[in-house]
Amino acid sequence: MDLNQLKTFLDSQNLPPFRFRQIVKNYFSGRYASFDQMTDLSLDLRAKLSQNFSLLSVSETKTVGDNSVQKSLLKLSDNQSIETVLMDYEDWITACVSSQVGCALNCQFCATGKMGFKRNLTADEIVDQILFWNQKIFPQFVGRIVFMGMGEPFLNWDNLLAALEIINSPDGLNIGARKISISTAGVADKIIEFTNLDTQINLAISLHSVNQKYRESIMPIARQYNLDELKKACLYYVNHTNRQLFFEYALTDKNTSQTDAKLLANFLHSHRLFFLNLIPLNPVDGGLTPATKDQQKLFMNYLNQYGVEYSLRKSFGQSYSAACGQLATETSI
Ligand code: SAH
């Protein structure tokens, strides 16, 4: 919901400022699915609010999943669709949110890339994905956010920052910076700008290869920001924040050789705060071939040999196409 519009509307009705605060509190509580349910407001005001506003800027089209992973297809006011995922298998319930409708980056392994770029999401559309889940699971609530849904968050910079402010604010969703993670395909100049924000929000970089030529072939953005430039920006981040930086590396048949392990070790050894997350590649139509279990094992042996620490991420939600890189509204659900 656009809170500025709400404020203007309430002012035009000559309502006192506390009404605004009361409605905002109700809105962020996740307790209400409609204005009608807000029985602490007069019937008349509830009716007016329902006429003039939608509580959420997104509406549920369909939800699939099970107790640990659910994915919803959400419709926006212009009839475009996005997907959002809820994961409930760790200490906190995590929402994986989209930042754009589609994506311009066209990474070869990612389903969102295949649908092209449609438009940026507004800050409200980003925040409302979380509120959507909070409403659905009330009285439970989302405690962690990852920007790993559709789109490249750093290419929707202004709306991302506006959304983060609301997510983080005690008067908004009140989710601590350390419980928020942003993943970027490597928009180097934005990594620097992000560092300069001086926040405790976590950052992850989709690396996937440290061979410049090969990386360019699977991630076209690597032509714009090459590995040297990316590494420089990453060093800037860790040196300024003193926070760990996570590198995402999806395992395929093409990036798991001994040479790849060696290149990766060199890259990661540039800083003690560089940390590797290995991800089993989720298959996508027309995408890359996942590494076999044996290839994965061998690659991890090489990494051990070169002294690289890593974690191997579990892959969830594959059967519902809810896993990383599988969020594409045209082909799934
Ligand atoms: N554009 C951002 C965020 C969206 S992708 C980025 O590139 O980081 C979120 C994460 O899913 C990234 O780490 C991305 O590299 C990973 N991913 C994309 N497709 C995948 C696939 N098919 N299998 C596994 N991980 C994938």
Short mmCIF file of C-alpha atoms and ligand atoms in Angstrom, two decimals:
data_model
loop_
_atom_site.label_atom_id
_atom_site.label_comp_id
_atom_site.label_asym_id
_atom_site.label_seq_id
_atom_site.Cartn_x
_atom_site.Cartn_y
_atom_site.Cartn_z
CA MET A 1 0.00 0.00 0.00
CA ASP A 2 1.27 3.50 -0.81
CA LEU A 3 1.46 5.17 2.58
CA ASN A 4 1.92 8.66 1.17
CA GLN A 5 -1.36 8.34 -0.69
CA LEU A 6 -3.00 7.03 2.46
CA LYS A 7 -1.77 10.02 4.44
CA THR A 8 -3.01 12.48 1.82
CA PHE A 9 -6.37 10.75 1.76
CA LEU A 10 -6.78 10.78 5.56
CA ASP A 11 -5.78 14.45 5.65
CA SER A 12 -8.42 15.20 3.03
CA GLN A 13 -10.97 13.53 5.31
CA ASN A 14 -9.82 15.74 8.20
CA LEU A 15 -8.88 12.72 10.26
CA PRO A 16 -6.39 13.13 13.12
CA PRO A 17 -2.76 11.93 12.63
CA PHE A 18 -3.21 9.01 15.04
CA ARG A 19 -5.61 7.38 12.56
CA PHE A 20 -2.81 7.23 10.03
CA ARG A 21 -0.49 5.63 12.57
CA GLN A 22 -3.19 3.18 13.58
CA ILE A 23 -3.87 2.04 10.02
CA VAL A 24 -0.14 1.76 9.26
CA LYS A 25 0.29 -0.37 12.36
CA ASN A 26 -2.59 -2.59 11.30
CA TYR A 27 -1.15 -2.83 7.79
CA PHE A 28 2.28 -3.99 8.94
CA SER A 29 0.88 -6.37 11.57
CA GLY A 30 0.03 -9.01 8.97
CA ARG A 31 -3.12 -9.64 10.98
CA TYR A 32 -5.60 -8.27 8.46
CA ALA A 33 -6.41 -9.46 4.96
CA SER A 34 -8.77 -6.54 4.30
CA PHE A 35 -9.77 -3.14 5.70
CA ASP A 36 -13.12 -4.69 6.68
CA GLN A 37 -11.37 -6.76 9.31
CA MET A 38 -9.94 -3.67 11.03
CA THR A 39 -12.68 -3.42 13.62
CA ASP A 40 -10.79 -0.72 15.50
CA LEU A 41 -11.87 1.66 12.70
CA SER A 42 -15.38 2.97 12.11
CA LEU A 43 -17.53 1.16 9.56
CA ASP A 44 -17.64 4.32 7.50
CA LEU A 45 -13.84 4.68 7.40
CA ARG A 46 -13.37 0.99 6.59
CA ALA A 47 -15.76 1.35 3.66
CA LYS A 48 -13.97 4.46 2.38
CA LEU A 49 -10.57 2.79 2.68
CA SER A 50 -11.80 -0.29 0.81
CA GLN A 51 -13.14 1.93 -1.96
CA ASN A 52 -9.94 3.90 -2.38
CA PHE A 53 -7.12 1.52 -1.54
CA SER A 54 -6.00 -2.06 -1.84
CA LEU A 55 -4.40 -3.30 1.32
CA LEU A 56 -1.77 -5.11 -0.76
CA SER A 57 -0.47 -4.17 -4.20
CA VAL A 58 -0.15 -7.87 -5.01
CA SER A 59 -2.83 -10.54 -5.12
CA GLU A 60 -2.52 -14.28 -4.96
CA THR A 61 -3.17 -16.20 -8.16
CA LYS A 62 -1.94 -19.58 -7.09
CA THR A 63 0.20 -21.19 -4.41
CA VAL A 64 1.97 -24.53 -4.56
CA GLY A 65 4.28 -26.31 -2.16
CA ASP A 66 4.43 -28.11 1.14
CA ASN A 67 5.27 -27.34 4.74
CA SER A 68 8.87 -26.41 4.07
CA VAL A 69 8.69 -24.53 0.75
CA GLN A 70 5.78 -22.68 -0.81
CA LYS A 71 5.72 -20.59 -3.93
CA SER A 72 3.05 -18.10 -4.89
CA LEU A 73 2.30 -16.50 -8.19
CA LEU A 74 1.24 -12.93 -7.46
CA LYS A 75 -0.63 -10.58 -9.77
CA LEU A 76 0.29 -6.89 -9.86
CA SER A 77 -2.08 -4.00 -10.57
CA ASP A 78 -1.06 -3.94 -14.26
CA ASN A 79 -1.73 -7.68 -14.56
CA GLN A 80 1.94 -8.62 -14.69
CA SER A 81 2.96 -11.50 -12.46
CA ILE A 82 5.82 -12.27 -10.13
CA GLU A 83 6.74 -15.15 -7.92
CA THR A 84 7.65 -15.19 -4.28
CA VAL A 85 8.83 -18.10 -2.13
CA LEU A 86 8.50 -18.94 1.55
CA MET A 87 10.98 -21.30 3.16
CA ASP A 88 10.37 -22.76 6.59
CA TYR A 89 13.17 -25.11 7.48
CA GLU A 90 15.65 -22.99 9.42
CA ASP A 91 15.58 -21.02 12.65
CA TRP A 92 13.63 -18.21 10.98
CA ILE A 93 10.94 -18.34 8.33
CA THR A 94 12.52 -16.88 5.20
CA ALA A 95 10.87 -15.09 2.30
CA CYS A 96 12.62 -15.05 -1.05
CA VAL A 97 11.42 -11.91 -2.79
CA SER A 98 11.51 -10.64 -6.37
CA SER A 99 12.85 -7.22 -7.25
CA GLN A 100 11.81 -7.01 -10.91
CA VAL A 101 9.25 -8.51 -13.28
CA GLY A 102 11.58 -10.67 -15.35
CA CYS A 103 15.26 -9.82 -15.64
CA ALA A 104 17.49 -8.21 -18.25
CA LEU A 105 20.65 -10.14 -17.45
CA ASN A 106 19.90 -13.37 -19.31
CA CYS A 107 22.13 -15.69 -17.26
CA GLN A 108 22.09 -18.99 -19.12
CA PHE A 109 21.23 -21.13 -16.10
CA CYS A 110 18.42 -18.95 -14.74
CA ALA A 111 14.75 -19.36 -15.67
CA THR A 112 13.90 -15.70 -15.01
CA GLY A 113 16.45 -14.61 -17.61
CA LYS A 114 14.60 -16.59 -20.26
CA MET A 115 11.49 -14.42 -19.94
CA GLY A 116 13.35 -11.14 -20.50
CA PHE A 117 12.87 -7.89 -18.59
CA LYS A 118 9.37 -6.46 -18.13
CA ARG A 119 9.69 -3.76 -15.47
CA ASN A 120 11.02 -2.79 -12.06
CA LEU A 121 8.90 -3.50 -9.00
CA THR A 122 7.90 -0.53 -6.85
CA ALA A 123 9.01 -0.45 -3.21
CA ASP A 124 5.44 -1.34 -2.19
CA GLU A 125 5.37 -4.34 -4.49
CA ILE A 126 8.59 -5.57 -2.91
CA VAL A 127 7.40 -5.03 0.67
CA ASP A 128 3.93 -6.44 -0.04
CA GLN A 129 5.42 -9.82 -0.98
CA ILE A 130 6.51 -10.11 2.65
CA LEU A 131 3.19 -8.83 3.97
CA PHE A 132 1.44 -11.31 1.72
CA TRP A 133 3.27 -14.15 3.49
CA ASN A 134 2.75 -12.63 6.93
CA GLN A 135 -1.01 -12.53 6.29
CA LYS A 136 -0.95 -16.10 5.06
CA ILE A 137 0.96 -17.55 8.00
CA PHE A 138 -0.31 -15.28 10.80
CA PRO A 139 0.40 -15.47 13.77
CA GLN A 140 3.74 -16.73 12.48
CA PHE A 141 5.79 -14.21 10.52
CA VAL A 142 8.69 -13.86 8.15
CA GLY A 143 11.94 -13.31 10.05
CA ARG A 144 14.46 -13.36 7.27
CA ILE A 145 14.48 -11.94 3.73
CA VAL A 146 16.58 -12.92 0.75
CA PHE A 147 16.53 -10.96 -2.49
CA MET A 148 17.00 -14.07 -4.59
CA GLY A 149 13.72 -14.15 -6.46
CA MET A 150 13.15 -12.74 -9.92
CA GLY A 151 15.30 -9.85 -11.10
CA GLU A 152 18.55 -8.10 -10.32
CA PRO A 153 18.05 -6.02 -7.16
CA PHE A 154 20.97 -3.68 -7.88
CA LEU A 155 19.38 -2.68 -11.19
CA ASN A 156 16.31 -1.48 -9.32
CA TRP A 157 18.37 0.55 -6.91
CA ASP A 158 16.03 3.35 -5.77
CA ASN A 159 13.07 1.08 -5.16
CA LEU A 160 15.29 -1.47 -3.46
CA LEU A 161 16.55 1.15 -1.01
CA ALA A 162 13.04 2.44 -0.34
CA ALA A 163 11.83 -1.12 0.30
CA LEU A 164 14.78 -1.90 2.58
CA GLU A 165 14.00 1.16 4.64
CA ILE A 166 10.43 -0.04 5.24
CA ILE A 167 11.50 -3.64 5.87
CA ASN A 168 14.12 -2.52 8.38
CA SER A 169 12.17 0.25 10.12
CA PRO A 170 10.72 -0.40 13.61
CA ASP A 171 7.53 1.29 12.35
CA GLY A 172 7.54 -0.97 9.31
CA LEU A 173 8.35 -4.67 9.21
CA ASN A 174 11.09 -4.31 11.80
CA ILE A 175 13.38 -6.96 10.32
CA GLY A 176 17.01 -6.43 11.36
CA ALA A 177 19.63 -5.70 8.70
CA ARG A 178 21.54 -8.86 9.59
CA LYS A 179 18.46 -10.89 8.69
CA ILE A 180 18.33 -9.45 5.17
CA SER A 181 20.47 -10.70 2.28
CA ILE A 182 20.83 -9.27 -1.19
CA SER A 183 22.19 -11.29 -4.07
CA THR A 184 23.69 -9.61 -7.15
CA ALA A 185 25.01 -11.01 -10.40
CA GLY A 186 27.94 -8.61 -9.97
CA VAL A 187 26.98 -5.00 -10.69
CA ALA A 188 30.35 -3.73 -9.49
CA ASP A 189 29.61 -0.02 -9.16
CA LYS A 190 26.51 -0.77 -7.10
CA ILE A 191 28.53 -3.06 -4.82
CA ILE A 192 30.62 0.00 -4.04
CA GLU A 193 27.57 2.21 -3.51
CA PHE A 194 26.05 -0.49 -1.33
CA THR A 195 29.23 -0.64 0.76
CA ASN A 196 29.07 3.11 1.22
CA LEU A 197 25.58 2.80 2.72
CA ASP A 198 27.28 1.37 5.78
CA THR A 199 24.55 -1.13 6.58
CA GLN A 200 24.72 -4.59 8.13
CA ILE A 201 22.64 -6.12 5.37
CA ASN A 202 24.33 -9.26 3.99
CA LEU A 203 25.61 -9.38 0.45
CA ALA A 204 26.00 -12.37 -1.87
CA ILE A 205 27.63 -12.40 -5.29
CA SER A 206 26.56 -14.84 -8.00
CA LEU A 207 30.00 -15.89 -9.19
CA HIS A 208 29.53 -19.29 -10.91
CA SER A 209 32.87 -19.15 -12.72
CA VAL A 210 36.24 -17.46 -12.32
CA ASN A 211 37.20 -18.03 -15.91
CA GLN A 212 36.45 -14.66 -17.55
CA LYS A 213 35.65 -16.08 -21.01
CA TYR A 214 33.38 -18.80 -19.68
CA ARG A 215 31.70 -16.49 -17.19
CA GLU A 216 30.89 -14.10 -20.05
CA SER A 217 29.29 -16.96 -21.95
CA ILE A 218 26.95 -17.89 -19.11
CA MET A 219 26.50 -14.44 -17.54
CA PRO A 220 26.48 -11.66 -20.16
CA ILE A 221 26.84 -9.03 -17.40
CA ALA A 222 30.44 -10.25 -17.00
CA ARG A 223 31.27 -8.36 -20.21
CA GLN A 224 30.25 -5.11 -18.57
CA TYR A 225 31.90 -5.84 -15.23
CA ASN A 226 34.82 -8.23 -15.66
CA LEU A 227 36.21 -10.41 -12.90
CA ASP A 228 39.01 -7.96 -12.03
CA GLU A 229 36.56 -5.14 -11.59
CA LEU A 230 34.18 -7.39 -9.66
CA LYS A 231 36.97 -8.56 -7.36
CA LYS A 232 38.03 -4.97 -6.73
CA ALA A 233 34.50 -4.03 -5.72
CA CYS A 234 34.28 -7.12 -3.49
CA LEU A 235 37.57 -6.26 -1.78
CA TYR A 236 36.28 -2.74 -1.25
CA TYR A 237 33.19 -4.24 0.42
CA VAL A 238 35.03 -6.54 2.83
CA ASN A 239 37.73 -4.01 3.66
CA HIS A 240 35.17 -1.35 4.50
CA THR A 241 32.55 -3.46 6.24
CA ASN A 242 34.67 -6.19 7.81
CA ARG A 243 31.73 -8.47 7.03
CA GLN A 244 31.80 -11.84 5.30
CA LEU A 245 31.02 -11.80 1.60
CA PHE A 246 29.26 -14.83 0.15
CA PHE A 247 30.01 -16.10 -3.33
CA GLU A 248 27.35 -18.30 -4.93
CA TYR A 249 28.68 -21.01 -7.19
CA ALA A 250 26.16 -23.34 -8.88
CA LEU A 251 27.80 -26.62 -9.81
CA THR A 252 27.60 -27.59 -13.49
CA ASP A 253 29.49 -30.02 -15.70
CA LYS A 254 31.47 -27.03 -17.05
CA ASN A 255 32.78 -25.26 -13.93
CA THR A 256 33.91 -28.16 -11.75
CA SER A 257 37.32 -29.18 -13.16
CA GLN A 258 40.57 -29.14 -11.20
CA THR A 259 41.57 -25.95 -13.05
CA ASP A 260 38.28 -24.33 -12.03
CA ALA A 261 38.95 -25.29 -8.41
CA LYS A 262 42.41 -23.78 -8.59
CA LEU A 263 41.16 -20.52 -10.14
CA LEU A 264 38.42 -20.36 -7.55
CA ALA A 265 40.90 -20.94 -4.72
CA ASN A 266 43.08 -18.08 -6.01
CA PHE A 267 40.09 -15.79 -6.22
CA LEU A 268 38.79 -16.64 -2.75
CA HIS A 269 42.19 -16.45 -1.13
CA SER A 270 42.34 -12.74 -1.97
CA HIS A 271 40.56 -12.09 1.32
CA ARG A 272 39.83 -13.99 4.53
CA LEU A 273 36.24 -12.73 4.50
CA PHE A 274 35.43 -14.22 1.08
CA PHE A 275 33.21 -17.24 1.65
CA LEU A 276 32.01 -19.84 -0.84
CA ASN A 277 28.47 -21.21 -1.07
CA LEU A 278 28.22 -24.15 -3.42
CA ILE A 279 24.76 -24.70 -4.88
CA PRO A 280 23.58 -27.80 -6.72
CA LEU A 281 22.39 -26.37 -10.06
CA ASN A 282 18.64 -26.59 -10.47
CA PRO A 283 17.75 -27.68 -13.95
CA VAL A 284 15.98 -25.13 -16.14
CA ASP A 285 14.66 -25.70 -19.67
CA GLY A 286 17.38 -24.80 -22.15
CA GLY A 287 19.78 -24.15 -19.27
CA LEU A 288 23.08 -25.70 -18.22
CA THR A 289 23.75 -29.29 -17.16
CA PRO A 290 24.07 -29.89 -13.41
CA ALA A 291 27.27 -31.53 -12.17
CA THR A 292 26.75 -35.18 -11.29
CA LYS A 293 27.15 -36.28 -7.68
CA ASP A 294 30.61 -37.63 -8.59
CA GLN A 295 31.63 -34.36 -10.26
CA GLN A 296 30.44 -32.47 -7.19
CA LYS A 297 32.45 -34.72 -4.87
CA LEU A 298 35.59 -34.47 -6.96
CA PHE A 299 35.30 -30.70 -7.12
CA MET A 300 34.93 -30.48 -3.35
CA ASN A 301 37.99 -32.70 -2.98
CA TYR A 302 39.99 -30.29 -5.14
CA LEU A 303 38.72 -27.37 -3.07
CA ASN A 304 39.78 -29.15 0.13
CA GLN A 305 43.15 -29.80 -1.43
CA TYR A 306 43.54 -26.06 -2.20
CA GLY A 307 42.43 -25.10 1.29
CA VAL A 308 39.09 -23.52 0.38
CA GLU A 309 36.31 -23.47 2.95
CA TYR A 310 32.77 -23.70 1.67
CA SER A 311 29.27 -24.76 2.48
CA LEU A 312 27.12 -26.86 0.20
CA ARG A 313 23.64 -25.44 0.12
CA LYS A 314 20.77 -27.88 0.25
CA SER A 315 18.39 -27.55 -2.62
CA PHE A 316 14.71 -27.34 -1.80
CA GLY A 317 11.55 -26.86 -3.73
CA GLN A 318 12.75 -28.33 -7.00
CA SER A 319 9.57 -30.30 -7.49
CA TYR A 320 7.56 -27.09 -7.51
CA SER A 321 10.04 -25.12 -9.61
CA ALA A 322 10.45 -22.91 -6.57
CA ALA A 323 14.17 -23.33 -6.27
CA CYS A 324 16.76 -20.72 -7.22
CA GLY A 325 16.66 -19.74 -10.84
CA GLN A 326 13.41 -21.48 -11.50
CA LEU A 327 11.14 -18.55 -10.92
CA ALA A 328 9.63 -17.79 -14.29
CA THR A 329 5.95 -17.08 -14.40
CA GLU A 330 5.50 -18.08 -18.00
CA THR A 331 6.71 -21.63 -17.62
CA SER A 332 6.01 -22.65 -14.06
CA ILE A 333 3.17 -23.28 -11.58
N1 SAH B 1 20.00 -11.37 -9.93
C1 SAH B 1 20.45 -11.75 -8.62
C2 SAH B 1 19.38 -12.39 -7.76
C3 SAH B 1 18.52 -13.47 -8.39
S1 SAH B 1 19.22 -15.05 -8.56
C4 SAH B 1 21.67 -12.64 -8.73
O1 SAH B 1 22.04 -12.98 -9.85
O2 SAH B 1 22.30 -12.93 -7.72
C5 SAH B 1 19.36 -15.69 -6.94
C6 SAH B 1 20.41 -16.78 -6.83
O3 SAH B 1 20.01 -17.97 -7.54
C7 SAH B 1 21.74 -16.39 -7.41
O4 SAH B 1 22.81 -16.82 -6.62
C8 SAH B 1 21.72 -17.11 -8.73
O5 SAH B 1 22.98 -17.21 -9.28
C9 SAH B 1 21.09 -18.42 -8.33
N2 SAH B 1 20.58 -19.21 -9.45
C10 SAH B 1 20.04 -18.77 -10.58
N3 SAH B 1 19.69 -19.80 -11.37
C11 SAH B 1 20.02 -20.93 -10.70
C12 SAH B 1 19.89 -22.33 -10.97
N4 SAH B 1 19.34 -22.76 -12.10
N5 SAH B 1 20.31 -23.20 -10.05
C13 SAH B 1 20.85 -22.78 -8.89
N6 SAH B 1 21.00 -21.48 -8.56
C14 SAH B 1 20.59 -20.56 -9.47
#
